[in-house]
XYZ file of C-alpha atoms in Angstrom:
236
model
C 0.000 0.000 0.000
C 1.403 3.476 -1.369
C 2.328 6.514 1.522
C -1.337 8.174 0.015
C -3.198 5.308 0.959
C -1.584 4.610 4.286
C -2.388 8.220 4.524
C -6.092 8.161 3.933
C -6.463 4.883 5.991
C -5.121 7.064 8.825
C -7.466 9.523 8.560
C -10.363 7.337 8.627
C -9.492 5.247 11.596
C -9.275 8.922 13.207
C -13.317 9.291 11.384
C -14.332 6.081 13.573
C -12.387 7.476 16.901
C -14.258 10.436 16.706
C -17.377 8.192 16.200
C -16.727 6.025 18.901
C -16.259 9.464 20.892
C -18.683 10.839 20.237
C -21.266 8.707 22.206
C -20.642 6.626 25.442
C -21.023 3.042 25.176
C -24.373 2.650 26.734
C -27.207 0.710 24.700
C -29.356 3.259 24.561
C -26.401 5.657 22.981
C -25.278 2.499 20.572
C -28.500 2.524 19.304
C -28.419 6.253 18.728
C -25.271 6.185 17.012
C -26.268 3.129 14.443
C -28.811 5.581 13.802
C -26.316 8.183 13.245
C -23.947 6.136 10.921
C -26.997 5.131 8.884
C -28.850 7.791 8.214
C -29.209 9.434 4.818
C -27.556 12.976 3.518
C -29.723 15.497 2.189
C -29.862 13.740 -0.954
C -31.683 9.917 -1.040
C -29.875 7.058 -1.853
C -27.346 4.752 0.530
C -26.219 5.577 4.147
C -22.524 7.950 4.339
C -21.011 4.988 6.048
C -21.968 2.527 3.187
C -21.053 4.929 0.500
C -18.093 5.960 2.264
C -16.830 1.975 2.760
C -17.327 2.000 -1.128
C -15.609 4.942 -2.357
C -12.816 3.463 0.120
C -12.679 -0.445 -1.233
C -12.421 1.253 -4.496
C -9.422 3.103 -3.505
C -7.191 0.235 -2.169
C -8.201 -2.067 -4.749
C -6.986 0.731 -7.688
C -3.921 1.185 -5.555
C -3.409 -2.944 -4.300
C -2.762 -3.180 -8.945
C -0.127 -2.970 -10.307
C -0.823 -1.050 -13.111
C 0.421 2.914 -13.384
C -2.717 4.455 -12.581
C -2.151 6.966 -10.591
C -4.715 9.281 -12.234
C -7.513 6.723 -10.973
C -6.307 6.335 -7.942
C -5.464 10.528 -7.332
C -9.399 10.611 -9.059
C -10.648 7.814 -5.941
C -9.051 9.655 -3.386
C -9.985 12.755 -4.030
C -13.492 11.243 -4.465
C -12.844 9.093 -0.715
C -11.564 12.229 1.137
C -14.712 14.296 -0.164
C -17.212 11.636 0.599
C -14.782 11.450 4.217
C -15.069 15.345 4.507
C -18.782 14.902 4.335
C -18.907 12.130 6.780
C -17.042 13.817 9.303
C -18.947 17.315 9.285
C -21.997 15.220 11.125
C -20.068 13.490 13.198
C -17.571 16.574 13.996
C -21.452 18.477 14.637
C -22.750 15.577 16.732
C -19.236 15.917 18.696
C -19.739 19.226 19.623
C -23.539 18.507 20.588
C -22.403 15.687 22.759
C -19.791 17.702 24.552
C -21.966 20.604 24.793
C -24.799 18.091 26.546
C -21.610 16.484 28.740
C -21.102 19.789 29.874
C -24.742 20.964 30.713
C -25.012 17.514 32.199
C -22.000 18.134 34.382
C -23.761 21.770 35.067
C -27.170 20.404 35.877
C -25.711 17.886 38.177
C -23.675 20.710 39.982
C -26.257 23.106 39.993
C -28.637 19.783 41.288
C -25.899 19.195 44.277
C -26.298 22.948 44.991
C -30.097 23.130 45.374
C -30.351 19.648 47.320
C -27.689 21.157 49.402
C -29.692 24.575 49.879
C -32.900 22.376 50.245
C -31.230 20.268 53.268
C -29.931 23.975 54.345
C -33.466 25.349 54.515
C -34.932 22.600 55.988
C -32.645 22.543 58.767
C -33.190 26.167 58.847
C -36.792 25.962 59.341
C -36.573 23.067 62.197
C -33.512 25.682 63.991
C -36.799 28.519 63.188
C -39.744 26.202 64.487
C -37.430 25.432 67.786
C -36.563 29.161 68.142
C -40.835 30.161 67.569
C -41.749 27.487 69.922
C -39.040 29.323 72.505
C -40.021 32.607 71.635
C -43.611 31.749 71.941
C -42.559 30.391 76.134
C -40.337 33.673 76.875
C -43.515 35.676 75.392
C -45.669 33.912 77.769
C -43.155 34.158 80.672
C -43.061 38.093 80.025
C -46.711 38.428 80.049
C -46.964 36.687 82.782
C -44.609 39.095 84.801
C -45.916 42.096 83.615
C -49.657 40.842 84.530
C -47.580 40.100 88.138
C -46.376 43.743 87.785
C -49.754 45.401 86.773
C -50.956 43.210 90.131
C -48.245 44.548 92.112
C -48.285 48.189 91.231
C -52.007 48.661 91.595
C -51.206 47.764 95.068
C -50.278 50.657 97.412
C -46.467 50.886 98.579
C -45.884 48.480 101.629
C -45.569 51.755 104.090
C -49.299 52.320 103.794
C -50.000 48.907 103.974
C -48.187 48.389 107.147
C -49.925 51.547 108.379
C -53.426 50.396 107.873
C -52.538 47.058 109.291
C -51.429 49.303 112.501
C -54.571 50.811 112.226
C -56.871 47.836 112.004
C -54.563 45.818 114.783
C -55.552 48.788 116.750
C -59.219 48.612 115.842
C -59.564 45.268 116.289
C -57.795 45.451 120.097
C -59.891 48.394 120.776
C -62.969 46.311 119.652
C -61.816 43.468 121.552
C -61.346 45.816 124.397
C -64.587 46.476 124.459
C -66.125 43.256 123.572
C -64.675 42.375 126.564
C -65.781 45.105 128.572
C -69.392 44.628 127.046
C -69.074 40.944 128.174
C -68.428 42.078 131.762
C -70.669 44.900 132.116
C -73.348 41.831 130.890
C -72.795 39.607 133.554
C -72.845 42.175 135.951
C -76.226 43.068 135.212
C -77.409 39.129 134.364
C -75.693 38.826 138.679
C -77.506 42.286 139.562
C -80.706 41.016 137.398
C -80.524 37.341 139.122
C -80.315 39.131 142.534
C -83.338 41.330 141.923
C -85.114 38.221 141.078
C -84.189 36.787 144.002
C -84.926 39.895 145.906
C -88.342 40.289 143.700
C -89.428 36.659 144.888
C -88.126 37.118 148.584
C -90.247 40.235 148.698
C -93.046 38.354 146.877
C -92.880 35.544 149.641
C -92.376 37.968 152.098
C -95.706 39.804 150.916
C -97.799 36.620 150.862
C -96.418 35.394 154.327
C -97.508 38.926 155.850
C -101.035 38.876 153.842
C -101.390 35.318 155.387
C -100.570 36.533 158.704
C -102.685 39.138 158.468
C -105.454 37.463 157.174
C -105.132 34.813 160.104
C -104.702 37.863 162.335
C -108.203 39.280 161.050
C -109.631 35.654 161.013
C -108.387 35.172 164.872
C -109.767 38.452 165.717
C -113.236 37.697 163.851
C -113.600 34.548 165.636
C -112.745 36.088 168.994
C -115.349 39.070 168.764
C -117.658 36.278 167.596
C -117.148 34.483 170.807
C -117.572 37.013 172.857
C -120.550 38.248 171.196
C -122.405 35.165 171.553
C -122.827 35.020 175.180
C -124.150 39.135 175.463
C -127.082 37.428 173.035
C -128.060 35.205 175.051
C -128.380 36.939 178.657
């Protein structure tokens, strides 16, 4: 095989490198890139990789004679490399696409790791927030509570006048005891002076009737005497 050909073999094992670049070896990508290397130009007839595995037979078999035909041969590889040049735009196209998607991939997955990261962030955030309501919500309680205890406390007057009506109502009350107790007294003095006028009251009383019984016998004794003695003066 001449330099030329050697040359042009080169270049198309660098073609199906750039192929075999330009999609990962996945199944889903090797289907997409049978699709690729099969598909039709803009005008109809056999696939570039077909035509191009023609055009490049033909070439090595013109060069493999040995005949002097170099004009055939310079006329199939000029023919090769432009059917090669039009292969590769595609594939150079789909290259760039590829990378560009690698890329955006590689971008979507960062900026993906960012917002999961920001989305664990804010949710921690909001549980540090719910604890800090929660104890925010107690000290506000607390605080009310106090200044109700305040309110309480200052509507109250100051413990000098406190302490003075206490004095005062101490007093009061030992006063009022003083004279409950002098009330009691004076009461059973006069329940002891009231007892003794009863007493006196009935002695009197039995004193009266004795004297009105006395008298009466007294009366009755002198009745019956004067009766007596009138008797016998009737009957001389």
């Amino acid at each position: 095989m001449s330099v030329k050909a050697r040359r042009i073999s080169g270049r198309l094992e660098t073609v199906v490198t750039k192929v075999n670049y330009a999609f990962d070896p996945v199944d889903d990508d090797k289907i997409i890139r049978n699709r690729l290397l099969t598909r039709t130009t803009t005008t109809r007839g056999e696939p570039p990789l077909k035509k191009l595995q023609k055009k490049f037979t033909s070439f090595v078999l013109e060069v493999d004679k040995d005949e002097e035909n170099y004009d055939e041969c310079g006329r199939l590889a000029k023919a090769f490399l432009q059917e090669l040049s039009t292969f590769e735009i595609p594939l150079l196209k789909s290259q760039a696409v590829v990378e560009a998607n690698r890329r955006e991939k590689e971008s979507f997955n960062e900026v993906k790791d960012e917002t999961e990261r920001q989305i664990t962030q804010a949710k921690t955030e909001i549980e540090d927030l719910k604890k800090q309501l929660e104890e925010s919500k107690i000290d506000r309680l607390h605080k009310e509570e106090c200044e109700t205890i305040r309110k309480l406390i200052s509507a109250q007057p100051p413990r000098s006048e406190t302490e003075k009506v206490i004095y005062e109502l101490n007093k009061e009350i030992a006063e009022l005891e003083a004279e409950s107790t002098a009330s009691w007294r004076l009461l059973e003095l006069r329940k002891k002076q009231f007892a003794l006028l009863l007493h006196v009251v009935d002695e009197l009383q039995n004193t009266m009737e004795d004297e009105q019984k006395s008298l009466v016998d007294e009366i009755r004794t002198a009745l019956d005497d004067q009766r007596n003695v009138t008797e016998p003066m009737s009957v001389d």
